[in-house]
Structure formats: C-alpha cells, structure tokens
C-alpha cells in the first residue's frame, strides 16, 4: 500500500522534474544513487542479520520467558532482545502479537516493541558514521531508558482500557 | 576501488558466511532466516528506492534558503512540526532516515529539527501505526503514541544539550560531503 503511494509520488515528481529540467533531474538521480550506494552495504547486512535473529528467537520459547509473572527479569530480557537491532515494524508487530498470545506480559511486550524500534546496537556503527559517537550513544541510551519507562506506564494503563 | 567496495561489504559478507555455515549445520534455522531475509528485502525494495529518488530531487530543487527558512535554526515550532510530519510520513526502517537527515543538514535544517525527524521516524511512523493498531490493539497503540511524542522531543533536547557545538559542526561538515555537494 505505502509502496504504491511512494512509487507513484516519486514517479510523478521525477516526471515533473524531467519536463522542467533534464540536466537537473539527472543530477538528482545521481545524488540519490550516491546516497543509496553509500548505505546499501549496511542495508544488506542488517536484513541478513535480522533473518538469523528471528530464526533463533522462537516465539514459543521467548513468550514463556517474558510472561506477565516474569517481572523485571522479563522486562530486561525483552528490552535486551529488542535492543540488538532495529527491526522493521512489519516483523516487530506480528511477532509481538504472537508473543502476547503465547502468554507474554503487556509490560514486557511494551519494552520489547519500543526498544525494537528505537534502540539498535547492530546499527550503531551506521548511526555513528552519520551523527558522531556522542549523539548516537546518547540517543540509544535515552531511548533504552524510555523503553523501560514506557513499559512500566503501559503495564499500569493498558489493562484499565 | 574494488578494495574499497570489498571493505564496505565486509560486514555483509561475514553474515553471508554465517548463512552458509547454517545451511550445513542447522537447516531449519537457515530456512527461517532466508524466509525472513527475503521478506525483509521486499520491504526494503517497496520503500527505499522511491525515498532516495525523492531525496535526490529535494536536494536539487529545494534551494538552501527555503529549507533553512522552514526548518533552520530560526524556524521555531513550525520547523519542529514539519520535521515531525516528515518523519511520521516516512516509510522504511530507521537506518533509512540517516541519509535523509544528512541531506536536510546539508541544506540548513537545524540539528534539533533533524533529531525530531529521527525520533518521529523511529516510532510515530503512520504506516507502522496502522500496523500496530491491527496487531496489538488500540489501547496499546494509543498509549504508546501518547508517551512517544513528548519522549521524542525530550530525547532531541537531551542530545542537543549534550553534544558540543564543535561536534555538531563536524557532523554537518560530514553531511555536506556525503550528500555529494560537489555535484
């Protein structure tokens, strides 16, 4: 769905640009390609790595470890696993839903989802190359603390709905 | 040239080596991993190429003065709002946001606004929110969203407060080099 919108948008913009100025359009494509080629190696490595991680983390084992009775141990485990890498939402949410049904606690799942999307140790080197060590480390650690905070709040609030 | 290319793919190649190993030792793990990696590749192809085409066009067509006016240091809450919307509307994993951030920085967006974009991209993305609603339910998705927005602003403030000016200038210099300022 979002793919159709994005490709349509990019196609239309490209066409408009080409009609207005062919030379500028070529430069634009070259710039886009340079940016893409620069990050492609990391893209490929991360996609492959996520494949292995998902294959190793079997939901039935994990959901037992992070059940609603698992307390802080479960929260730390869930957020630790979530922090390994930045996992795209289309894998993260169904996996989280599966874990919930398998008996995982809301608090633990909240920690898992937030750290999955905001904290990435594997992607840290890419982030550092763009933002420097300090900014990247502060962002990831702050996001990690926040993931724990969200987990606690969600554990209290969500059951009230 | 080849050596440089090889070095940048070193990490990817070493993961491929793990795959080869798994294919012989743990067939089931290998199969699931390949399946996930294939769907991950499709997800990337679905969103990343058009993002980079749009990025190139933005780089060429939007003058520096205009972007600075809307997202630069003096742009105030409106600049922050634009950064939030840009990040939320985006698709693709967070590391896709880094090149976008580099172009925006090279065009004069303020550091704080770029940090807002990164934060929004990581959690409040609209395509992902719909997914979250579906998978985990409205209470979960809504509560998380409400907590996320102040957190994104807070984290951006924190980073800005902690990173010294000189380092920010270095980050900007790198972003300018990266987005092919010479072209």
Coordinates of C-alpha atoms in Angstrom, one line a residue:
Chain A
X1 CA 0.0 0.0 0.0
X2 CA 2.6 2.6 1.1
X3 CA 4.8 1.2 -1.7
X4 CA 2.2 2.2 -4.4
X5 CA 1.9 5.7 -2.9
X6 CA 5.7 6.1 -2.6
X7 CA 6.5 4.9 -6.1
X8 CA 3.6 6.9 -7.6
X9 CA 4.9 10.0 -5.8
X10 CA 8.5 9.5 -6.8
X11 CA 7.5 8.8 -10.4
X12 CA 5.3 11.8 -10.7
X13 CA 7.9 14.1 -9.1
X14 CA 10.6 12.6 -11.4
X15 CA 8.4 13.2 -14.5
X16 CA 7.7 16.8 -13.5
X17 CA 11.3 17.4 -12.8
X18 CA 12.4 15.9 -16.2
X19 CA 9.9 18.1 -18.0
X20 CA 11.2 21.2 -16.3
X21 CA 14.9 20.5 -16.5
X22 CA 16.6 17.3 -17.8
X23 CA 20.0 18.1 -16.6
X24 CA 18.9 18.9 -13.0
X25 CA 16.9 15.6 -13.0
X26 CA 20.0 13.7 -14.0
X27 CA 21.9 15.3 -11.2
X28 CA 19.1 14.5 -8.7
X29 CA 19.2 10.8 -9.7
X30 CA 22.9 10.7 -9.4
X31 CA 22.8 12.2 -6.0
X32 CA 20.1 9.8 -4.9
X33 CA 22.1 6.9 -6.2
X34 CA 25.2 8.0 -4.3
X35 CA 23.3 8.3 -1.1
X36 CA 21.7 4.9 -1.7
X37 CA 25.0 3.1 -2.7
X38 CA 26.6 4.5 0.5
X39 CA 24.1 2.9 2.8
X40 CA 23.4 -0.3 0.8
X41 CA 26.1 -2.5 2.4
X42 CA 24.6 -1.8 5.8
X43 CA 21.1 -2.4 4.5
X44 CA 22.1 -5.8 3.2
X45 CA 24.0 -6.8 6.3
X46 CA 21.1 -5.8 8.6
X47 CA 18.4 -7.6 6.6
X48 CA 20.5 -10.8 6.7
X49 CA 21.2 -10.4 10.4
X50 CA 17.6 -9.9 11.2
X51 CA 16.8 -13.1 9.4
X52 CA 19.1 -15.1 11.6
X53 CA 17.9 -13.4 14.8
X54 CA 14.2 -14.1 14.0
X55 CA 15.0 -17.7 13.2
X56 CA 16.9 -18.1 16.5
X57 CA 14.3 -16.4 18.7
X58 CA 11.5 -18.8 18.6
X59 CA 8.3 -17.2 19.9
X60 CA 7.1 -20.1 22.0
X61 CA 10.4 -20.1 24.0
X62 CA 10.5 -16.3 24.3
X63 CA 6.9 -15.9 25.4
X64 CA 7.4 -18.3 28.3
X65 CA 10.5 -16.3 29.4
X66 CA 8.7 -12.9 29.3
X67 CA 5.3 -13.9 30.8
X68 CA 3.3 -11.4 32.9
X69 CA 4.8 -13.0 36.0
X70 CA 8.4 -12.6 34.9
X71 CA 8.6 -9.1 36.4
X72 CA 11.8 -7.1 35.9
X73 CA 13.7 -10.1 34.6
X74 CA 11.2 -10.3 31.8
X75 CA 11.3 -6.6 31.1
X76 CA 15.1 -6.6 31.0
X77 CA 15.2 -9.7 28.8
X78 CA 12.6 -8.3 26.4
X79 CA 14.3 -4.9 26.1
X80 CA 17.7 -6.6 25.7
X81 CA 16.5 -8.7 22.8
X82 CA 14.7 -5.7 21.4
X83 CA 17.9 -3.6 21.5
X84 CA 20.0 -5.9 19.5
X85 CA 18.9 -4.4 16.2
X86 CA 16.4 -2.1 14.6
X87 CA 13.7 -4.4 13.4
X88 CA 11.1 -3.1 10.9
X89 CA 7.6 -2.8 12.1
X90 CA 6.2 -5.4 9.7
X91 CA 8.1 -8.1 11.6
X92 CA 8.1 -6.5 15.0
X93 CA 4.3 -6.1 15.5
X94 CA 3.2 -9.6 14.3
X95 CA 6.0 -11.1 16.4
X96 CA 4.8 -9.0 19.4
X97 CA 1.2 -10.1 18.9
X98 CA 2.3 -13.7 18.7
X99 CA 4.3 -13.3 21.9
X100 CA 1.3 -11.7 23.7
X101 CA -1.0 -14.6 22.7
X102 CA 1.7 -17.0 23.8
X103 CA 1.5 -15.6 27.3
X104 CA 3.9 -12.6 27.4
X105 CA 3.0 -9.7 29.7
X106 CA 1.9 -6.3 28.4
X107 CA 4.8 -4.6 30.3
X108 CA 7.4 -6.9 28.8
X109 CA 5.9 -6.6 25.3
X110 CA 5.9 -2.8 25.5
X111 CA 9.6 -2.8 26.5
X112 CA 10.2 -5.2 23.5
X113 CA 8.4 -3.1 20.9
X114 CA 9.8 0.2 22.0
X115 CA 13.4 -1.0 22.1
X116 CA 13.0 -2.9 18.9
X117 CA 12.1 0.3 17.0
X118 CA 14.3 2.9 18.8
X119 CA 17.4 1.1 20.0
X120 CA 19.8 -0.7 17.7
X121 CA 23.2 -1.9 18.8
X122 CA 23.9 -3.6 15.5
X123 CA 23.0 -0.4 13.6
X124 CA 25.1 1.8 16.0
X125 CA 28.1 1.9 13.6
X126 CA 26.0 3.3 10.8
X127 CA 24.4 5.8 13.2
X128 CA 27.8 6.9 14.5
X129 CA 29.1 7.5 11.0
X130 CA 26.2 9.9 10.4
X131 CA 25.8 11.6 13.8
X132 CA 29.1 11.0 15.7
X133 CA 29.7 8.9 18.7
X134 CA 28.2 11.1 21.4
X135 CA 24.9 11.9 19.7
X136 CA 24.4 8.2 18.7
X137 CA 25.2 6.8 22.1
X138 CA 23.1 9.4 23.9
X139 CA 20.1 8.7 21.6
X140 CA 20.3 5.0 22.0
X141 CA 20.7 5.0 25.8
X142 CA 18.0 7.6 26.3
X143 CA 15.7 5.6 24.0
X144 CA 16.5 2.5 26.1
X145 CA 15.6 4.1 29.4
X146 CA 12.5 5.5 27.7
X147 CA 11.5 2.0 26.5
X148 CA 11.7 0.8 30.2
X149 CA 9.6 3.8 31.3
X150 CA 7.0 3.2 28.6
X151 CA 6.8 -0.4 29.7
X152 CA 6.0 0.4 33.3
X153 CA 3.4 3.0 32.3
X154 CA 1.8 0.7 29.8
X155 CA 1.7 -2.1 32.2
X156 CA -0.4 0.1 34.5
X157 CA -2.5 1.9 31.9
X158 CA -3.4 -0.6 29.2
X159 CA -5.3 -3.0 31.4
X160 CA -7.6 -0.1 32.5
X161 CA -8.9 0.5 29.0
Chain B
X1 CA 38.2 0.8 -5.9
X2 CA 37.5 -2.9 -5.7
X3 CA 39.3 -3.0 -2.4
X4 CA 37.2 -0.1 -1.0
X5 CA 34.0 -1.8 -2.2
X6 CA 35.0 -5.0 -0.6
X7 CA 35.7 -3.3 2.7
X8 CA 32.3 -1.7 2.8
X9 CA 30.7 -5.0 2.2
X10 CA 32.9 -6.9 4.7
X11 CA 30.1 -7.0 7.4
X12 CA 27.5 -8.2 4.9
X13 CA 29.9 -10.8 3.5
X14 CA 30.6 -12.1 7.0
X15 CA 26.9 -12.5 7.7
X16 CA 26.6 -14.4 4.4
X17 CA 29.3 -16.7 5.7
X18 CA 27.2 -17.4 8.8
X19 CA 24.3 -18.3 6.4
X20 CA 26.5 -20.8 4.5
X21 CA 27.5 -22.3 7.8
X22 CA 23.9 -22.6 9.0
X23 CA 22.8 -24.2 5.7
X24 CA 25.0 -27.2 6.5
X25 CA 24.6 -27.3 10.3
X26 CA 21.1 -26.0 11.2
X27 CA 18.9 -26.4 8.2
X28 CA 15.7 -25.3 9.9
X29 CA 17.2 -22.1 11.3
X30 CA 18.7 -21.4 7.8
X31 CA 15.3 -21.8 6.1
X32 CA 13.5 -19.5 8.5
X33 CA 16.3 -17.0 8.3
X34 CA 16.2 -17.0 4.5
X35 CA 12.5 -16.6 4.5
X36 CA 12.7 -13.6 6.8
X37 CA 15.6 -12.1 4.9
X38 CA 13.6 -12.4 1.6
X39 CA 10.6 -10.6 3.0
X40 CA 12.9 -8.0 4.5
X41 CA 14.4 -7.5 1.1
X42 CA 10.9 -7.0 -0.4
X43 CA 10.1 -4.5 2.3
X44 CA 13.2 -2.5 1.5
X45 CA 12.5 -2.6 -2.2
X46 CA 9.0 -1.4 -1.5
X47 CA 10.1 1.8 0.2
X48 CA 13.7 2.6 -0.2
X49 CA 14.3 3.3 -3.9
X50 CA 11.5 6.0 -4.2
X51 CA 12.7 7.6 -0.9
X52 CA 16.1 8.1 -2.5
X53 CA 14.7 9.4 -5.7
X54 CA 12.7 11.9 -3.8
X55 CA 15.7 12.7 -1.7
X56 CA 17.8 13.5 -4.8
X57 CA 15.0 15.7 -6.2
X58 CA 14.7 17.5 -2.9
X59 CA 18.4 18.1 -2.9
X60 CA 18.4 19.6 -6.4
X61 CA 15.1 21.5 -6.5
X62 CA 14.7 22.9 -3.0
X63 CA 17.0 25.9 -2.5
X64 CA 19.0 26.1 0.7
X65 CA 17.4 29.4 1.7
X66 CA 13.9 27.9 1.5
X67 CA 14.8 24.8 3.6
X68 CA 16.6 27.0 6.1
X69 CA 13.6 29.3 6.4
X70 CA 11.3 26.3 7.1
X71 CA 13.5 24.0 9.1
X72 CA 16.5 26.1 10.1
X73 CA 17.6 27.4 13.5
X74 CA 15.1 30.2 13.4
X75 CA 12.1 28.2 12.2
X76 CA 10.6 27.7 15.7
X77 CA 7.7 25.4 16.4
X78 CA 6.7 25.3 12.8
X79 CA 10.1 23.8 11.8
X80 CA 9.7 21.2 14.5
X81 CA 6.2 20.4 13.3
X82 CA 7.4 19.9 9.7
X83 CA 10.2 17.6 11.0
X84 CA 7.6 15.6 12.9
X85 CA 5.4 15.3 9.9
X86 CA 8.2 14.3 7.5
X87 CA 9.4 11.7 9.9
X88 CA 6.0 10.3 10.6
X89 CA 5.0 10.1 6.9
X90 CA 8.2 8.3 6.1
X91 CA 8.4 4.6 5.4
X92 CA 11.2 2.1 5.9
X93 CA 13.5 1.2 8.8
X94 CA 15.2 3.8 11.0
X95 CA 18.6 3.5 9.3
X96 CA 16.8 4.7 6.1
X97 CA 16.4 8.0 8.0
X98 CA 20.1 8.7 8.3
X99 CA 20.7 9.7 4.6
X100 CA 17.6 11.8 4.7
X101 CA 19.0 13.5 7.8
X102 CA 22.3 14.1 6.1
X103 CA 20.6 15.9 3.1
X104 CA 18.5 18.0 5.4
X105 CA 21.5 19.0 7.4
X106 CA 23.5 19.9 4.3
X107 CA 20.5 22.1 3.3
X108 CA 20.5 24.0 6.6
X109 CA 17.9 22.3 8.8
X110 CA 18.7 22.8 12.5
X111 CA 20.2 20.0 14.5
X112 CA 17.2 19.9 16.8
X113 CA 14.7 19.6 13.9
X114 CA 16.8 16.8 12.4
X115 CA 16.8 15.0 15.8
X116 CA 13.0 15.4 15.9
X117 CA 12.8 13.8 12.4
X118 CA 14.9 10.8 13.6
X119 CA 12.7 10.4 16.6
X120 CA 9.4 10.6 14.7
X121 CA 10.8 8.2 12.0
X122 CA 11.7 5.6 14.7
X123 CA 8.3 5.4 16.4
X124 CA 5.4 7.5 15.2
X125 CA 5.5 6.5 11.6
X126 CA 2.0 6.5 10.2
X127 CA 2.3 3.3 8.1
X128 CA 3.6 1.5 11.1
X129 CA 0.9 2.9 13.5
X130 CA -1.8 1.3 11.4
X131 CA 0.1 -2.0 11.6
X132 CA 0.4 -1.6 15.4
X133 CA -3.4 -1.0 15.7
X134 CA -4.1 -4.1 13.8
X135 CA -1.5 -6.3 15.6
X136 CA -1.7 -5.1 19.2
X137 CA -4.9 -3.2 19.5
X138 CA -6.0 0.4 20.0
X139 CA -5.2 0.7 23.8
X140 CA -1.6 -0.4 23.2
X141 CA -1.0 1.7 20.1
X142 CA -2.7 4.8 21.5
X143 CA -0.9 4.7 24.9
X144 CA 2.4 4.2 23.2
X145 CA 1.8 7.1 20.8
X146 CA 0.9 9.5 23.6
X147 CA 4.0 8.6 25.5
X148 CA 6.2 8.7 22.4
X149 CA 5.6 12.3 21.3
X150 CA 6.9 14.0 24.5
X151 CA 9.7 11.5 24.6
X152 CA 10.9 12.3 21.1
X153 CA 11.0 16.0 22.0
X154 CA 12.8 15.2 25.3
X155 CA 15.4 13.0 23.6
X156 CA 16.1 15.6 21.0
X157 CA 16.6 18.2 23.7
X158 CA 18.9 15.9 25.6
X159 CA 21.1 15.2 22.6
X160 CA 21.3 18.8 21.7
X161 CA 22.3 19.7 25.2
X162 CA 25.0 17.0 25.5
X163 CA 26.7 17.3 22.1
X164 CA 29.1 20.3 21.9
X165 CA 28.8 22.9 19.2
X166 CA 32.1 21.9 17.6
X167 CA 31.0 18.3 17.2
X168 CA 27.7 19.4 15.6
X169 CA 29.7 21.4 13.1
X170 CA 31.7 18.3 12.3
X171 CA 28.5 16.3 11.8
X172 CA 27.2 19.0 9.4
X173 CA 30.5 19.1 7.5
X174 CA 30.3 15.3 7.0
X175 CA 26.7 15.5 5.9
X176 CA 27.7 18.1 3.3
X177 CA 30.4 15.9 1.9
X178 CA 28.2 12.9 2.0
X179 CA 25.3 14.3 0.0
X180 CA 27.6 15.0 -2.9
X181 CA 28.0 18.7 -2.5
X182 CA 30.5 18.6 -5.4
X183 CA 27.9 17.5 -7.9

